[in-house]
Amino acid sequence: MENQTNVSSPNAASRGGFGSKLGFILATTGSAVGLGNLWMFPYMIGQNGGGLFFLLFLVFTVLFGLPILIGEMNLGRSMQKDVIGAYRDINKKWTFVGVIAVLCPFVIMSYYSVVGGWILKYFFSYITFQDFSGDKSAIFQNFSSSAGEPIVWHLIFLALCVILSCIGIEKGIEKANLIMLPSLFVLIFILAIYCMTLPGAFDGAKFLFVPDFSKFKSGNDIFKILLAAMGQAFFSLSLGQGSIINYGSYLRRKNNIQKDCAMVAGFDIFVAIMAGLVILPACFAFHTPVTSGPGLIFETLPSIFSDIPAGGLIGAVFFLLVFFAAFSSAIALFEVISTMLVDRFKMKRIHAALLVGLALGISGIFNSLSMGNWHSVSIFGMNLFTFSEFVADKLLIPVGTFCLCLFIAYVWKTKNFFSHLQEGASAIYLKKAMSFIYKYAAPVVIFLVFIMGLVSQFQQ
Ligand code: PHE
């Protein structure tokens, strides 16, 4: 085992960092709050039967997600390295977990930037007064399945990531988040209140909050939902994907990690619930099927905006804020890969950003095409887009988080872990419970859910 402390590594000093405590919380919240909450959460709820999925999502977030978030942040801060370096410097044999944590953001970004492109397109449509009357689902399907336009928007989204990554972490991300996130919170809260007044809204809220067990005919359904809820909770908190370790590596020692993480998790849950309270009541009010999948927000939101006074303007502002949320998450994902190239291969930041941009540009094009012309190309019965989501959410994230827990408990050792966590904190909360979670509860539960979920997924 090599040096574990590395408090004032010259590397750390030359890497820049977050200017203020608040800036850091906002940036991490910016990484957590993204398409996972606003785009994915509502349609996952819809596809997985409503209330029970929501309940499981909450349980996974609080019981396992939060401790893992704290674990990743603490690992990043104590090592002050890129993700692979953080694992490797504690124990060389565990370098592979770092490699998974870099691979995962790559897979995620290959479809995330496609959806980011859809958001940009909708924002652009609203500011140019495009007509959204008529069948909103058909409008979305026509757009997303075409071979040209979505690819152009995906490339624009990605180009913006490359540019921000070149500007650097402190100036770019911190300043932008300071305005974007609070505005998003306020607007989505107001929209949720509005949507709750729509006719039929109550059924939407009931669907979100009340588990309906009669929907589950077999154990298979339950295991599939368990795996989906776990994937959603971890994805939404950005876990198992290196980004939190990476941000942690820029974190100052005076921050209280436990408190900061609890705030980030709280914001993340809040935005997910608000998104659910906007989209699901709207589905019931405007008769959009809740099961319609990745297009759900693009099919329901325009109905809401056509319904309200100054809807066009509100639509434009809303999509702009969703874009910001998606963008700050995308940057976090992007940074994992480019920081690794900078730290590991001593690449110039600009070269790393261009290289990552190029690779993601190409893989995103395949994913985008799989929504249309290439729809029939299938891997294990899924199109490429769904397959990429599957690989990230249901394979790499569970494996990454499972390994992280074992790593903390048995390789880094909880004693070292807690002594680092102590920095910046007057006390460590729930130390025993956290220890138990890293050592036993989380690895066992993640392992079981992962295996049973996969088996039931392929048993159909
Ligand atoms: N958590 C982000 C979201 O909800 C996605 C993300 C994952 C961002 C991993 C960064 C790292 O959209």
mmCIF file with all atom_site columns, N, CA and C in Angstrom, residues 38 156 174 179 200 234 294 320 367-368 387 401 435:
data_model
loop_
_atom_site.group_PDB
_atom_site.id
_atom_site.type_symbol
_atom_site.label_atom_id
_atom_site.label_alt_id
_atom_site.label_comp_id
_atom_site.label_asym_id
_atom_site.label_entity_id
_atom_site.label_seq_id
_atom_site.pdbx_PDB_ins_code
_atom_site.Cartn_x
_atom_site.Cartn_y
_atom_site.Cartn_z
_atom_site.occupancy
_atom_site.B_iso_or_equiv
_atom_site.pdbx_formal_charge
_atom_site.auth_seq_id
_atom_site.auth_comp_id
_atom_site.auth_asym_id
_atom_site.auth_atom_id
_atom_site.pdbx_PDB_model_num
ATOM 1  N N  . LEU A 1 38  ? -34.794 14.844 -14.263 1.00 0.00 ? 38  LEU A N  1
ATOM 2  C CA . LEU A 1 38  ? -35.830 15.553 -15.014 1.00 0.00 ? 38  LEU A CA 1
ATOM 3  C C  . LEU A 1 38  ? -36.370 14.765 -16.196 1.00 0.00 ? 38  LEU A C  1
ATOM 4  N N  . ILE A 1 156 ? -23.746 19.779 -31.185 1.00 0.00 ? 156 ILE A N  1
ATOM 5  C CA . ILE A 1 156 ? -23.660 21.124 -30.584 1.00 0.00 ? 156 ILE A CA 1
ATOM 6  C C  . ILE A 1 156 ? -23.511 21.010 -29.069 1.00 0.00 ? 156 ILE A C  1
ATOM 7  N N  . GLU A 1 174 ? -18.434 26.637 -11.677 1.00 0.00 ? 174 GLU A N  1
ATOM 8  C CA . GLU A 1 174 ? -18.885 27.243 -10.432 1.00 0.00 ? 174 GLU A CA 1
ATOM 9  C C  . GLU A 1 174 ? -19.795 28.439 -10.682 1.00 0.00 ? 174 GLU A C  1
ATOM 10 N N  . ILE A 1 179 ? -26.169 30.494 -10.727 1.00 0.00 ? 179 ILE A N  1
ATOM 11 C CA . ILE A 1 179 ? -27.421 31.082 -11.218 1.00 0.00 ? 179 ILE A CA 1
ATOM 12 C C  . ILE A 1 179 ? -28.394 29.991 -11.659 1.00 0.00 ? 179 ILE A C  1
ATOM 13 N N  . GLY A 1 200 ? -57.503 15.804 -13.098 1.00 0.00 ? 200 GLY A N  1
ATOM 14 C CA . GLY A 1 200 ? -56.894 14.458 -13.135 1.00 0.00 ? 200 GLY A CA 1
ATOM 15 C C  . GLY A 1 200 ? -55.535 14.402 -12.467 1.00 0.00 ? 200 GLY A C  1
ATOM 16 N N  . PHE A 1 234 ? -28.619 5.485  -7.866  1.00 0.00 ? 234 PHE A N  1
ATOM 17 C CA . PHE A 1 234 ? -27.175 5.703  -7.950  1.00 0.00 ? 234 PHE A CA 1
ATOM 18 C C  . PHE A 1 234 ? -26.809 6.601  -9.135  1.00 0.00 ? 234 PHE A C  1
ATOM 19 N N  . PRO A 1 294 ? -38.492 7.096  -23.026 1.00 0.00 ? 294 PRO A N  1
ATOM 20 C CA . PRO A 1 294 ? -37.596 8.250  -23.056 1.00 0.00 ? 294 PRO A CA 1
ATOM 21 C C  . PRO A 1 294 ? -38.192 9.535  -23.646 1.00 0.00 ? 294 PRO A C  1
ATOM 22 N N  . LEU A 1 320 ? -34.461 25.917 -21.104 1.00 0.00 ? 320 LEU A N  1
ATOM 23 C CA . LEU A 1 320 ? -33.125 26.474 -20.875 1.00 0.00 ? 320 LEU A CA 1
ATOM 24 C C  . LEU A 1 320 ? -32.557 25.953 -19.544 1.00 0.00 ? 320 LEU A C  1
ATOM 25 N N  . ASN A 1 367 ? -25.910 6.099  -31.285 1.00 0.00 ? 367 ASN A N  1
ATOM 26 C CA . ASN A 1 367 ? -27.070 6.048  -30.386 1.00 0.00 ? 367 ASN A CA 1
ATOM 27 C C  . ASN A 1 367 ? -28.253 6.817  -30.945 1.00 0.00 ? 367 ASN A C  1
ATOM 28 N N  . SER A 1 368 ? -27.955 7.967  -31.526 1.00 0.00 ? 368 SER A N  1
ATOM 29 C CA . SER A 1 368 ? -29.039 8.769  -32.083 1.00 0.00 ? 368 SER A CA 1
ATOM 30 C C  . SER A 1 368 ? -29.710 8.036  -33.245 1.00 0.00 ? 368 SER A C  1
ATOM 31 N N  . PHE A 1 387 ? -29.592 -0.095 -24.941 1.00 0.00 ? 387 PHE A N  1
ATOM 32 C CA . PHE A 1 387 ? -28.496 -0.965 -24.497 1.00 0.00 ? 387 PHE A CA 1
ATOM 33 C C  . PHE A 1 387 ? -27.428 -0.150 -23.752 1.00 0.00 ? 387 PHE A C  1
ATOM 34 N N  . THR A 1 401 ? -20.241 0.553  -7.700  1.00 0.00 ? 401 THR A N  1
ATOM 35 C CA . THR A 1 401 ? -20.579 0.889  -6.312  1.00 0.00 ? 401 THR A CA 1
ATOM 36 C C  . THR A 1 401 ? -20.297 -0.290 -5.378  1.00 0.00 ? 401 THR A C  1
ATOM 37 N N  . SER A 1 435 ? -20.230 2.155  8.932   1.00 0.00 ? 435 SER A N  1
ATOM 38 C CA . SER A 1 435 ? -19.294 1.041  8.842   1.00 0.00 ? 435 SER A CA 1
ATOM 39 C C  . SER A 1 435 ? -20.023 -0.233 8.414   1.00 0.00 ? 435 SER A C  1
#
